[in-house]
Short mmCIF file of C-alpha atoms and ligand atoms in Angstrom, two decimals:
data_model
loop_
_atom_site.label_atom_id
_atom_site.label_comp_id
_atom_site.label_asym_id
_atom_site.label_seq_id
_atom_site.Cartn_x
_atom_site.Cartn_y
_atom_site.Cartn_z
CA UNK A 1 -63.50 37.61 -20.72
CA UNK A 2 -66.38 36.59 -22.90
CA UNK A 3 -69.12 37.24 -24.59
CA UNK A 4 -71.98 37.71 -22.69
CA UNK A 5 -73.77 34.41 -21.21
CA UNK A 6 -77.24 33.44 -20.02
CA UNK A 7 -76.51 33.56 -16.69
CA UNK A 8 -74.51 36.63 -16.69
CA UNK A 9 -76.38 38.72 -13.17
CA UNK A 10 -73.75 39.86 -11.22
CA UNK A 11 -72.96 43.67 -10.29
CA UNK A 12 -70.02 45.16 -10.41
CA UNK A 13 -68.68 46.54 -6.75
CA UNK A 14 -69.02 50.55 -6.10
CA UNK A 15 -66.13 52.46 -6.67
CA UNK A 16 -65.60 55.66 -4.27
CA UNK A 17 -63.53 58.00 -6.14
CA UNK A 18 -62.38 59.86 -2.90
CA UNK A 19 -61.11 56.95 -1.47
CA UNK A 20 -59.01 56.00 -4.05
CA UNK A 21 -57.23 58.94 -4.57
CA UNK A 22 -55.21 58.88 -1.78
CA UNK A 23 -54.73 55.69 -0.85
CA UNK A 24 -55.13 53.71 -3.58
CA UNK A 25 -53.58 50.18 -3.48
CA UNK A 26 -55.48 49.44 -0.28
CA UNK A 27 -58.66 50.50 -1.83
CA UNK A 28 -58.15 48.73 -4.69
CA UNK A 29 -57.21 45.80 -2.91
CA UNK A 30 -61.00 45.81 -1.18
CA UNK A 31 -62.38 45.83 -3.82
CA UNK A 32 -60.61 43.40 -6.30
CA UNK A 33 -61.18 40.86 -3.42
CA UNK A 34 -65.43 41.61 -3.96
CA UNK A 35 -65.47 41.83 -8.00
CA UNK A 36 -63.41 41.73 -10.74
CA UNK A 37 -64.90 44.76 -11.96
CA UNK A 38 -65.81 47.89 -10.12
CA UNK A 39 -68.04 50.80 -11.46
CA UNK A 40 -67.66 54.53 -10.58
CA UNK A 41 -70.24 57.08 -9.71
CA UNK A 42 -70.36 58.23 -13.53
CA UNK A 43 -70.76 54.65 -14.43
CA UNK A 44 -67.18 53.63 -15.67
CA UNK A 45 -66.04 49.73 -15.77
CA UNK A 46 -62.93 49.62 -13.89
CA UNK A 47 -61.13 45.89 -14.60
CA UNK A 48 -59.20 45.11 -11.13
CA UNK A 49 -57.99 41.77 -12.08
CA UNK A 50 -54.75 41.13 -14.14
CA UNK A 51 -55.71 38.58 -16.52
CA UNK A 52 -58.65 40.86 -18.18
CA UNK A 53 -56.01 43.51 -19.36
CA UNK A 54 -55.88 41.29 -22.32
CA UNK A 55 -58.94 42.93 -23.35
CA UNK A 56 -56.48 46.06 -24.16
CA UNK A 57 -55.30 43.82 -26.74
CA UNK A 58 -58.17 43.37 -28.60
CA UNK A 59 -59.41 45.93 -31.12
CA UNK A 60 -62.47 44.08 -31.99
CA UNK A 61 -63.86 44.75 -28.15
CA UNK A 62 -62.95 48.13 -27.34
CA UNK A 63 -61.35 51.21 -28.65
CA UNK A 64 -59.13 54.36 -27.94
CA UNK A 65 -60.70 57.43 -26.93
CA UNK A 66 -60.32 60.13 -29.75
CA UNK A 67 -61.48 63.59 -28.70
CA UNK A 68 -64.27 62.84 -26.18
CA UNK A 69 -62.15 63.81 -22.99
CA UNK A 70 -62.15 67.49 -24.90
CA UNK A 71 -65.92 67.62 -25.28
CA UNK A 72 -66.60 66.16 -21.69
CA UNK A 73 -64.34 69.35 -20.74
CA UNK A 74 -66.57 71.80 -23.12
CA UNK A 75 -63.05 72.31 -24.87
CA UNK A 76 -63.44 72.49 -29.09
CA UNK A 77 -60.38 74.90 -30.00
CA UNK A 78 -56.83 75.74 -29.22
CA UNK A 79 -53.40 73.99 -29.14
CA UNK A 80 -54.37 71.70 -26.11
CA UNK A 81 -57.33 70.52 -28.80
CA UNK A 82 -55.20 70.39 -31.49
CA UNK A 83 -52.56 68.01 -29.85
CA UNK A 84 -55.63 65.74 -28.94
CA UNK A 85 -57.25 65.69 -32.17
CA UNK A 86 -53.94 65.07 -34.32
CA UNK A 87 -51.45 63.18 -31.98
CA UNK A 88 -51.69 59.08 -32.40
CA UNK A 89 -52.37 58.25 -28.41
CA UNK A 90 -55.76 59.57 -29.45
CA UNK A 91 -56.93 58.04 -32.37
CA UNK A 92 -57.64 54.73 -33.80
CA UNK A 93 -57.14 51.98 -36.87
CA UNK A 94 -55.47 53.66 -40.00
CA UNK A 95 -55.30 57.15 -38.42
CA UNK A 96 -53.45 55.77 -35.52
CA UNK A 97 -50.88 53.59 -37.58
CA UNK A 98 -49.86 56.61 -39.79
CA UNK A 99 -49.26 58.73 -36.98
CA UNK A 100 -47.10 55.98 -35.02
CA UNK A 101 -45.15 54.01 -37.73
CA UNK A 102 -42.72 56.88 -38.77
CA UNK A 103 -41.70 56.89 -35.14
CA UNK A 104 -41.11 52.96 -34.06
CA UNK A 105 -38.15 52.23 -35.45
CA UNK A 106 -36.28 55.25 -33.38
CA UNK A 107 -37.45 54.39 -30.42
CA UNK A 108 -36.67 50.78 -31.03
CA UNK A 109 -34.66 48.64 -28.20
CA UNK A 110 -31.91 47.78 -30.22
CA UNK A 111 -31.07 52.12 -31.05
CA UNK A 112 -32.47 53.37 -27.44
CA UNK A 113 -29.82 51.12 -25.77
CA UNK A 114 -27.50 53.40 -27.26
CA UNK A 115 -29.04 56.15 -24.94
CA UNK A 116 -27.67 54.08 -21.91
CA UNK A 117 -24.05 55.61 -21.89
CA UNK A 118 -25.36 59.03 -22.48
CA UNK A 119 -27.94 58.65 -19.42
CA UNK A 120 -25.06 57.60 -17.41
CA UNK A 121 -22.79 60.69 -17.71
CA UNK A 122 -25.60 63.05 -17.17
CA UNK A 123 -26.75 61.35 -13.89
CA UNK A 124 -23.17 61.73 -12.98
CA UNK A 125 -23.05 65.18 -14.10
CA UNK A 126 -25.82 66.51 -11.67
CA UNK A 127 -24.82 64.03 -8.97
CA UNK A 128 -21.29 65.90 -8.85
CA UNK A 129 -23.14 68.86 -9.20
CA UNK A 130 -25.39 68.66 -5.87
CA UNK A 131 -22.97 66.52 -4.09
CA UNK A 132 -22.72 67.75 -0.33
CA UNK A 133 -24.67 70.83 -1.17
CA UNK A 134 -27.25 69.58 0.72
CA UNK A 135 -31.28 69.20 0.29
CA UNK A 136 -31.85 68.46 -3.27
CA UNK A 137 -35.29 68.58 -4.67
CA UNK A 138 -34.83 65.05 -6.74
CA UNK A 139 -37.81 65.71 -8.82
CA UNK A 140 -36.62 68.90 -10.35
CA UNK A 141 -32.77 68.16 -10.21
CA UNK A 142 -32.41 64.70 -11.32
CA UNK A 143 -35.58 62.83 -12.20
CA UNK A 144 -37.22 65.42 -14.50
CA UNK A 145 -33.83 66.58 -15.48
CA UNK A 146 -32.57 62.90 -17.35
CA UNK A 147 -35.59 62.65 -19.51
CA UNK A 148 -35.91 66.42 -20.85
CA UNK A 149 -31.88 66.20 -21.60
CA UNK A 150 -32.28 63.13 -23.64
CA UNK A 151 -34.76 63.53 -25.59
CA UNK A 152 -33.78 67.39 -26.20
CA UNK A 153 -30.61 65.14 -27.50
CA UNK A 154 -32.61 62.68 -29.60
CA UNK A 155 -34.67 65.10 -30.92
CA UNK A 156 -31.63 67.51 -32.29
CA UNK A 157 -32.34 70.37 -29.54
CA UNK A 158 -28.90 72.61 -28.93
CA UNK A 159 -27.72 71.98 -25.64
CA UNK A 160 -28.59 74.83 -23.86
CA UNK A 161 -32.26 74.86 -24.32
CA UNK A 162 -32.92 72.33 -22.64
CA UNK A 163 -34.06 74.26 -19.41
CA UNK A 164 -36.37 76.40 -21.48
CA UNK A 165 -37.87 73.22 -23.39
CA UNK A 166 -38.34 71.53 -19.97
CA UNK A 167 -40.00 74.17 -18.61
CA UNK A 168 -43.10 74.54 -21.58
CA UNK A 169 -42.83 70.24 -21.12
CA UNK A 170 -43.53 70.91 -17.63
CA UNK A 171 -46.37 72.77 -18.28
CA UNK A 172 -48.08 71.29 -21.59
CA UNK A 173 -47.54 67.78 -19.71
CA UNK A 174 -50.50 68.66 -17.17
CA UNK A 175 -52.68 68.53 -20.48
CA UNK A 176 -52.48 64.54 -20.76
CA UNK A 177 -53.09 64.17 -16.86
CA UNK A 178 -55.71 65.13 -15.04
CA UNK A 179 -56.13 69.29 -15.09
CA UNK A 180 -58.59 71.88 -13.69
CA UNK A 181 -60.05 73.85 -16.36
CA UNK A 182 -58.39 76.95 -15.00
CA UNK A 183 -54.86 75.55 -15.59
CA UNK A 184 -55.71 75.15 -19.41
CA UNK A 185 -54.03 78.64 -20.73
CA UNK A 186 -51.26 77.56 -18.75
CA UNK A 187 -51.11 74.31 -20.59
CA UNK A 188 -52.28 75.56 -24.15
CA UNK A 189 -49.30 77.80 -23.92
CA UNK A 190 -46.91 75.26 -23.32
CA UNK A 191 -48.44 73.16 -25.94
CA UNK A 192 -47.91 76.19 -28.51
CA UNK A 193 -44.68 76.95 -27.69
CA UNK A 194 -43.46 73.48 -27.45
CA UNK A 195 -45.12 72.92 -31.14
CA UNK A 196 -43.59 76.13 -32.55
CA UNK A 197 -40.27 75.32 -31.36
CA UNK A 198 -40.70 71.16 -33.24
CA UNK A 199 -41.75 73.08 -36.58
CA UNK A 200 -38.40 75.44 -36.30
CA UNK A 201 -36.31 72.38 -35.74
CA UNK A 202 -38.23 70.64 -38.04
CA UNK A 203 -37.75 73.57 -40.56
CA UNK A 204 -34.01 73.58 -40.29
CA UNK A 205 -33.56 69.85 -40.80
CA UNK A 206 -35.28 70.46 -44.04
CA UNK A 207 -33.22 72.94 -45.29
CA UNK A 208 -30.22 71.60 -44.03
CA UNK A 209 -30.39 67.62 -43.00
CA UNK A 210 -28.35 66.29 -40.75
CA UNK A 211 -27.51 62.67 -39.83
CA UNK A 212 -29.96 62.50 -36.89
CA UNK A 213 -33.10 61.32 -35.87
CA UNK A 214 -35.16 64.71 -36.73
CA UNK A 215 -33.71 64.45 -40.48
CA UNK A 216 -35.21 60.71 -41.03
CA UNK A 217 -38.85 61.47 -38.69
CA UNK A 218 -38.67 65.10 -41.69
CA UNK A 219 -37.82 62.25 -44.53
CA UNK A 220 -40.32 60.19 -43.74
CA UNK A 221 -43.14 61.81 -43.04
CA UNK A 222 -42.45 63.37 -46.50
CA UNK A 223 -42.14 60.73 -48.34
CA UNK A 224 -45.28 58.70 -46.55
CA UNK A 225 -46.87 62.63 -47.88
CA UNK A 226 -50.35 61.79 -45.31
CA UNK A 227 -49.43 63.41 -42.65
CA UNK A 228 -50.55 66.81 -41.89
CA UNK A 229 -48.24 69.34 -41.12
CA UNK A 230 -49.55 69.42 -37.50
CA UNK A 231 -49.74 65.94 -37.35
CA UNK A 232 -46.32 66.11 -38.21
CA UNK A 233 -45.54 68.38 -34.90
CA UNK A 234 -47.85 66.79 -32.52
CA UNK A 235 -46.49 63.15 -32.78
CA UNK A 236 -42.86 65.01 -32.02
CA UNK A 237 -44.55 66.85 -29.22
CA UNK A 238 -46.55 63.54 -27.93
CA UNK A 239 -43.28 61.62 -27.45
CA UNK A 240 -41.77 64.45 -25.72
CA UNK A 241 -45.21 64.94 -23.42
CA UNK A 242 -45.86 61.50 -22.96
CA UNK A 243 -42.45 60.37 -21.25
CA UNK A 244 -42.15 63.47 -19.31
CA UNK A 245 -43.96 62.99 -16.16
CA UNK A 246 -44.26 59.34 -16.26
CA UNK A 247 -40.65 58.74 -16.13
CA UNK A 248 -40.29 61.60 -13.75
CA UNK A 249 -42.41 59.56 -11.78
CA UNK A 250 -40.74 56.18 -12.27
CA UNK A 251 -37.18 57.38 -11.58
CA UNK A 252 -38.51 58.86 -8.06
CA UNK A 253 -40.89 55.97 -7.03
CA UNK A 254 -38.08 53.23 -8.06
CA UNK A 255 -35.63 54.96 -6.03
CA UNK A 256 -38.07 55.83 -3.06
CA UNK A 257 -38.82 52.11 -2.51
CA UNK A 258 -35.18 51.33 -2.75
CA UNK A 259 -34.01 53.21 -0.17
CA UNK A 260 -37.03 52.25 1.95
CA UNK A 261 -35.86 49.01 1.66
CA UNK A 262 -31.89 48.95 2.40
CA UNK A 263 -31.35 45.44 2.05
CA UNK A 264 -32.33 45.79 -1.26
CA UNK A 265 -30.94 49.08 -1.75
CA UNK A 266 -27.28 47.00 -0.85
CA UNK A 267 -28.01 44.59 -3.39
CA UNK A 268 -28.43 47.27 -5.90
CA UNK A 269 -25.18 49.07 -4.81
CA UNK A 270 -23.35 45.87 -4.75
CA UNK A 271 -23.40 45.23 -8.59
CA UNK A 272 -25.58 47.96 -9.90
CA UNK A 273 -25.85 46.30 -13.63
CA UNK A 274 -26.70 42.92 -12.12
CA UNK A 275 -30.13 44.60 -10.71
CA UNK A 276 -31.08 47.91 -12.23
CA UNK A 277 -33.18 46.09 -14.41
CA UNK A 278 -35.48 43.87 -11.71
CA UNK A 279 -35.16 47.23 -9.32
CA UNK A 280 -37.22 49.11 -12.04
CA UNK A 281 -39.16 46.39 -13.30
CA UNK A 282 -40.40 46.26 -9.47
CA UNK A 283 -40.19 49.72 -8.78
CA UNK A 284 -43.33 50.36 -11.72
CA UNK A 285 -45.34 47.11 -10.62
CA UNK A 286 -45.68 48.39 -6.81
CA UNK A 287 -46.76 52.46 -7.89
CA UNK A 288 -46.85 52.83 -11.46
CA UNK A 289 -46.87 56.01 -13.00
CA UNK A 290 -49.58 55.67 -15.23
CA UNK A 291 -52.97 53.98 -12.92
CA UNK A 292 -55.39 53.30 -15.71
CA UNK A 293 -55.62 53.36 -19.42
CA UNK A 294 -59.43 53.80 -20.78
CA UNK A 295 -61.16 52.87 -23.72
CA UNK A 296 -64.77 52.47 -24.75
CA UNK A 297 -65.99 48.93 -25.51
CA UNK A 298 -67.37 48.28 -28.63
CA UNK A 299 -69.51 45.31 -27.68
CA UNK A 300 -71.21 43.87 -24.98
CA UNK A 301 -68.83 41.96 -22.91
CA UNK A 302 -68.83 39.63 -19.93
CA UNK A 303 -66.31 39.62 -16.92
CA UNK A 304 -66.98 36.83 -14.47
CA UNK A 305 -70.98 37.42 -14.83
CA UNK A 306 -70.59 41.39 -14.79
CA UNK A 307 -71.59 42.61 -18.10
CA UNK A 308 -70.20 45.43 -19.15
CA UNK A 309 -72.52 47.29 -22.36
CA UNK A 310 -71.47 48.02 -25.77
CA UNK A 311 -70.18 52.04 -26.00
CA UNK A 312 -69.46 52.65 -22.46
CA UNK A 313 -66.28 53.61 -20.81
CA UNK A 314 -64.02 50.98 -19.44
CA UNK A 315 -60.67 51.16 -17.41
CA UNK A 316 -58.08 49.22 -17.12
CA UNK A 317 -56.75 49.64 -13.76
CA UNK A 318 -52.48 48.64 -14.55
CA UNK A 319 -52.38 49.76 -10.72
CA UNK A 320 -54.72 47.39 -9.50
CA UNK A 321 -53.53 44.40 -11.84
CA UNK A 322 -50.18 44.95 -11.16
CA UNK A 323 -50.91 43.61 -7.12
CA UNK A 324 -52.90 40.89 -8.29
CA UNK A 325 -52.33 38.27 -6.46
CA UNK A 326 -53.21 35.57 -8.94
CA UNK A 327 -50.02 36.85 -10.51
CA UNK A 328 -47.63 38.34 -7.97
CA UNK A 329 -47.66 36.59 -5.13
CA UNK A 330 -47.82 38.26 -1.73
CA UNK A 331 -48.27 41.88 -3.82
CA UNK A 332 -47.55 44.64 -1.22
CA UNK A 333 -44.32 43.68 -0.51
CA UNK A 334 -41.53 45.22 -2.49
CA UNK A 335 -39.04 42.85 -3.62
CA UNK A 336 -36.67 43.20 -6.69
CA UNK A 337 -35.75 38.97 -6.27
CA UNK A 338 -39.27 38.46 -7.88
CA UNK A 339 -39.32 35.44 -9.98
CA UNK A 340 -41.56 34.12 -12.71
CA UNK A 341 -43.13 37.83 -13.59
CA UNK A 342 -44.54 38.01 -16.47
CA UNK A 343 -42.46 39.25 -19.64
CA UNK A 344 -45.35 41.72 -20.62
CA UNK A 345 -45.41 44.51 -17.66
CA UNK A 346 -48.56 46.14 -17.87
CA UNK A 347 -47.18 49.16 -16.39
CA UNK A 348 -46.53 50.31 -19.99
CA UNK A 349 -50.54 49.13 -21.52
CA UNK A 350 -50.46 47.06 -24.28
CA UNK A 351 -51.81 46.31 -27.65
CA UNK A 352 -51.87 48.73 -30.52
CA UNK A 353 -51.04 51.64 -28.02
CA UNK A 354 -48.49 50.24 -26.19
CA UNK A 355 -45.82 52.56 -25.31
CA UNK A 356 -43.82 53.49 -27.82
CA UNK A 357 -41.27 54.61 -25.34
CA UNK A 358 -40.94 52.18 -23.39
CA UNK A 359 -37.46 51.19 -24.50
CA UNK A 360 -36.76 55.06 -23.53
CA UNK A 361 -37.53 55.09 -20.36
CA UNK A 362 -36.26 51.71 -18.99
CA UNK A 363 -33.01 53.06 -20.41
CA UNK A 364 -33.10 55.97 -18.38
CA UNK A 365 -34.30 54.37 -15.13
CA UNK A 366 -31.86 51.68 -14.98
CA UNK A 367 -29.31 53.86 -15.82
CA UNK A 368 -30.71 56.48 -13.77
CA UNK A 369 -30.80 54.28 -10.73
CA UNK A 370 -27.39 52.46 -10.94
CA UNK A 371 -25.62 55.33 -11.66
CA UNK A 372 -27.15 56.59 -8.12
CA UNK A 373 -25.78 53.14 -6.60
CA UNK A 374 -22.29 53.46 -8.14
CA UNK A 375 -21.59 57.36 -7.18
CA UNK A 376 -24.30 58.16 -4.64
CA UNK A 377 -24.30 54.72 -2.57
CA UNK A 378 -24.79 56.95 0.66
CA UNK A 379 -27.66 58.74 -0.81
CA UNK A 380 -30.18 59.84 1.99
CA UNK A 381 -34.13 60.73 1.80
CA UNK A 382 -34.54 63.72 3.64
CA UNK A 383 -38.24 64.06 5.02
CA UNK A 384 -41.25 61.76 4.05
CA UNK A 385 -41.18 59.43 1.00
CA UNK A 386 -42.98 60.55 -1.74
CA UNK A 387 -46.56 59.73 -2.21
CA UNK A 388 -48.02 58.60 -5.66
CA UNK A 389 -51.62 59.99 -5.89
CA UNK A 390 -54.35 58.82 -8.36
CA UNK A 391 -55.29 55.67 -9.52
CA UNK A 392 -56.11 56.42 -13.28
CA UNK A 393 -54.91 58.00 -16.29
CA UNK A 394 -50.91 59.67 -15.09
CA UNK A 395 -50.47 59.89 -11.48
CA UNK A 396 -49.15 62.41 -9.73
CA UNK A 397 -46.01 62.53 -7.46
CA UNK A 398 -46.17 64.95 -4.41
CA UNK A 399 -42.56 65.60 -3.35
CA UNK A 400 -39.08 63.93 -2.53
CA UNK A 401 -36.13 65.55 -1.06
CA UNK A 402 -32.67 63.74 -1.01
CA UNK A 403 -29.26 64.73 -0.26
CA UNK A 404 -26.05 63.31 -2.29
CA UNK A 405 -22.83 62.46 0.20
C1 HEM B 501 -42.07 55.01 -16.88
C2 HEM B 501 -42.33 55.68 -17.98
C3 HEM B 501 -43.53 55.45 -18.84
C4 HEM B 501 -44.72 54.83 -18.57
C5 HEM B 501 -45.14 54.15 -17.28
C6 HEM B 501 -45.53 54.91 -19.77
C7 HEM B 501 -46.79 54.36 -19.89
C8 HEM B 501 -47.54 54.39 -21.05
C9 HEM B 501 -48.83 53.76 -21.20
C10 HEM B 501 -49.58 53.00 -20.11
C11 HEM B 501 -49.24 53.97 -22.48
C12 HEM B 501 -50.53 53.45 -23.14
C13 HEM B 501 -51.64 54.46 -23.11
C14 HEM B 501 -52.92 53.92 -23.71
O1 HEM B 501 -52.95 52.79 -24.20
O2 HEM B 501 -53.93 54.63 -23.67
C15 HEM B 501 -48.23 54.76 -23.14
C16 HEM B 501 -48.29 55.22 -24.45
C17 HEM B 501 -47.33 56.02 -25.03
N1 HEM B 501 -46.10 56.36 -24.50
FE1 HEM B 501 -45.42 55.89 -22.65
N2 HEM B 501 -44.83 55.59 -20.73
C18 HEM B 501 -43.61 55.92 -20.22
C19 HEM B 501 -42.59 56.59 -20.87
C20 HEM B 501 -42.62 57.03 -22.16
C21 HEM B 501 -41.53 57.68 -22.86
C22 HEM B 501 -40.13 57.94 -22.32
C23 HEM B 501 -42.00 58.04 -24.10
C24 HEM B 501 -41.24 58.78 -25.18
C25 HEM B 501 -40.70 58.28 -26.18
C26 HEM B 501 -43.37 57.56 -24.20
C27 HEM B 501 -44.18 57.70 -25.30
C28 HEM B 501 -45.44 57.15 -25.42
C29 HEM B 501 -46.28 57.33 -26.60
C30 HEM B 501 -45.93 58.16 -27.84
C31 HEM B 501 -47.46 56.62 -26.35
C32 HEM B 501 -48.65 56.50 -27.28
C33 HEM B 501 -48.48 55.28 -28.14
C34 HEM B 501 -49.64 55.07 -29.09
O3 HEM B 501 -50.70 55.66 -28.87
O4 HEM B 501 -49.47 54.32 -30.05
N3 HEM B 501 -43.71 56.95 -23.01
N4 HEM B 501 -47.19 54.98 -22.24
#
């Protein structure tokens, strides 16, 4: 990427959003072998080819939407509003460092590897629990199920609200994907309720702290005194919303592939700890769970002759660079013995709004996963494999029935 040349005169290759919805990665294919840059009906830059995600990097070429997804939508009130205009994912420079630094050293490797033992027993908890009942919905029982226990847990939650939590999660969740305009008193409700619930945990930790992660998130924010009490709430409910689907989605689509591919589904099973962590790495660079991550540019730029003007809307298509074959070769194979990947996975974006959860959910895939391999070895798909629809912003999963023997 560069700035923009004399002899930059090349257009960027039509992008048919239809297409891509359902069937993405051969789509995308097409049309990363024509351009390196595609361009939607609406006139968005899509980057196709691996090496320009770099550009995510860089704050001096583009920046993080803030609230312009709300006023595209004609939305300029409510809870849904509120989350965008105060939560960090949304905003930029000083704005977005308050908002994120209170959280990072939480959800640092080093104290979410503590999660791992925890993940473990509650995988083996509803595997015992649906073992030879027959058809299990994995979505609902065990892939949604992991992430809303844990980080009810981290987050101080009792126990036994963990149902009711998932189920405004489930809800307020649909706000950060794609939505109909209809759905959106669903989802402002499930924002509202989820927020009302953070302030009366929030409230208690106050009055009476504990020795937990909700005490020092209360402590600091206090003492850093620039956060707004909503701004307060909505970075709580952002890590809650943001891992939600997307590791939903990861759990299922690792899995899936696995036990589409039984040779490497006996690998797994055969030392479980020796390959959770290539089986998920793999698992997110063949159907990730998040397809794009936007931004607008804030210069002219230059990809490979197509120039791409200051102040419009560029995407960074993680599903399309992660079957580049300039860096994975032969792409649409699945294959966990992958060497020489690179150490940054773009399934998770990158720069100043990389995921802060990251650590999070590898955690609970792996664990997820070879927990499945060390009770479940026998598990079965029942049906079609799921399909992973969308190729920007969070995807969406469609279904995926197993039964545990
Ligand atoms: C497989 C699971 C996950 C995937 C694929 C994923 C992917 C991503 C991506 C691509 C971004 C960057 C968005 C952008 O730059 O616009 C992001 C940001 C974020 N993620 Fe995740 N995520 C996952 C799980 C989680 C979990 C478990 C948490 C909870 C702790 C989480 C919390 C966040 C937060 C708070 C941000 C915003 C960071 C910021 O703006 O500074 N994510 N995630």
């Amino acid at each position: 990427m560069s700035a923009v040349s004399q002899n930059a005169a090349r257009e960027p290759v039509k992008i048919d959003s239809s297409i891509s919805y359902e069937t993405p990665h051969a789509y995308y294919k097409s049309l990363r072998e024509q351009c390196p840059v595609a361009i939607t009906d609406i006139g968005v830059f899509v980057v196709l080819k691996h090496r320009y995600m770099d550009m995510l990097l860089d704050n001096a070429n583009t920046r993080q939407f803030e609230l312009e997804g709300m006023m595209l939508r004609g939305i300029s009130s409510g809870p849904l509003y509120e989350f965008y205009r105060d939560v960090m994912l949304f905003a930029n420079g000083d704005v977005h460092k308050r908002r994120r630094a209170p959280m990072v050293r939480t959800f640092a490797y080093k104290l979410m590897d503590g999660v791992r033992p925890r993940v473990r027993e509650i995988a083996g908890e509803v595997i015992e629990a649906h073992r030879g009942k027959g058809p299990v919905n994995f979505l609902d029982a065990f892939s949604r199920a992991i992430p809303a226990r844990i980080i009810a847990e981290i987050i101080g939650a009792p126990p036994s609200d963990w149902e009711k939590f998932s189920k405004w999660v489930a809800a307020a969740a649909r706000g950060i994907g794609f939505f109909q305009n209809d759905e959106l008193p669903e989802i402002d409700a499930g924002v509202a309720a989820l927020g009302a619930y953070v302030e009366e945990l929030l409230n208690d930790r106050r009055a009476a702290p504990r020795d937990d992660f909700l005490t020092s998130y209360a402590r600091a924010t206090a003492s850093a005194g620039d956060l707004t009490e909503n701004e307060i709430r909505m970075q709580m409910a952002g890590v809650i919303l943001a891992g939600a689907d997307t590791t939903r989605t990861g759990t299922a689509s690792v899995l899936s592939q696995l036990l589409q591919h039984q040779d490497q589904w006996a690998l797994v099973c055969e030392d479980p700890d020796k390959w959770k962590k290539a089986a998920v790495e793999e698992g997110l660079r063949y159907d990730p769970p998040v397809g794009s991550v936007p931004r607008f540019t804030l210069r002219e730029l230059e990809i490979e002759g197509v120039v791409i003007p200051e102040g419009r809307v560029v995407s960074m298509s993680v599903l399309s660079g992660l079957r580049d074959p300039d860096v994975y070769p032969d792409p649409d194979r699945f294959d966990i013995r992958r060497e020489g990947i690179p150490r940054w996975n773009i399934a998770f974006g990158g720069g100043s709004h990389r995921c802060l959860g990251e650590a999070l959910a590898r955690a609970e895939m792996e664990e997820s996963i070879a927990t499945i391999a060390r009770l479940a070895p026998n598990i079965a798909m029942i049906g079609k494999p799921p399909t992973i629809k969308g190729a920007a912003a969070i995807r969406h999963i469609d279904a995926m029935t197993v039964e545990f023997s």
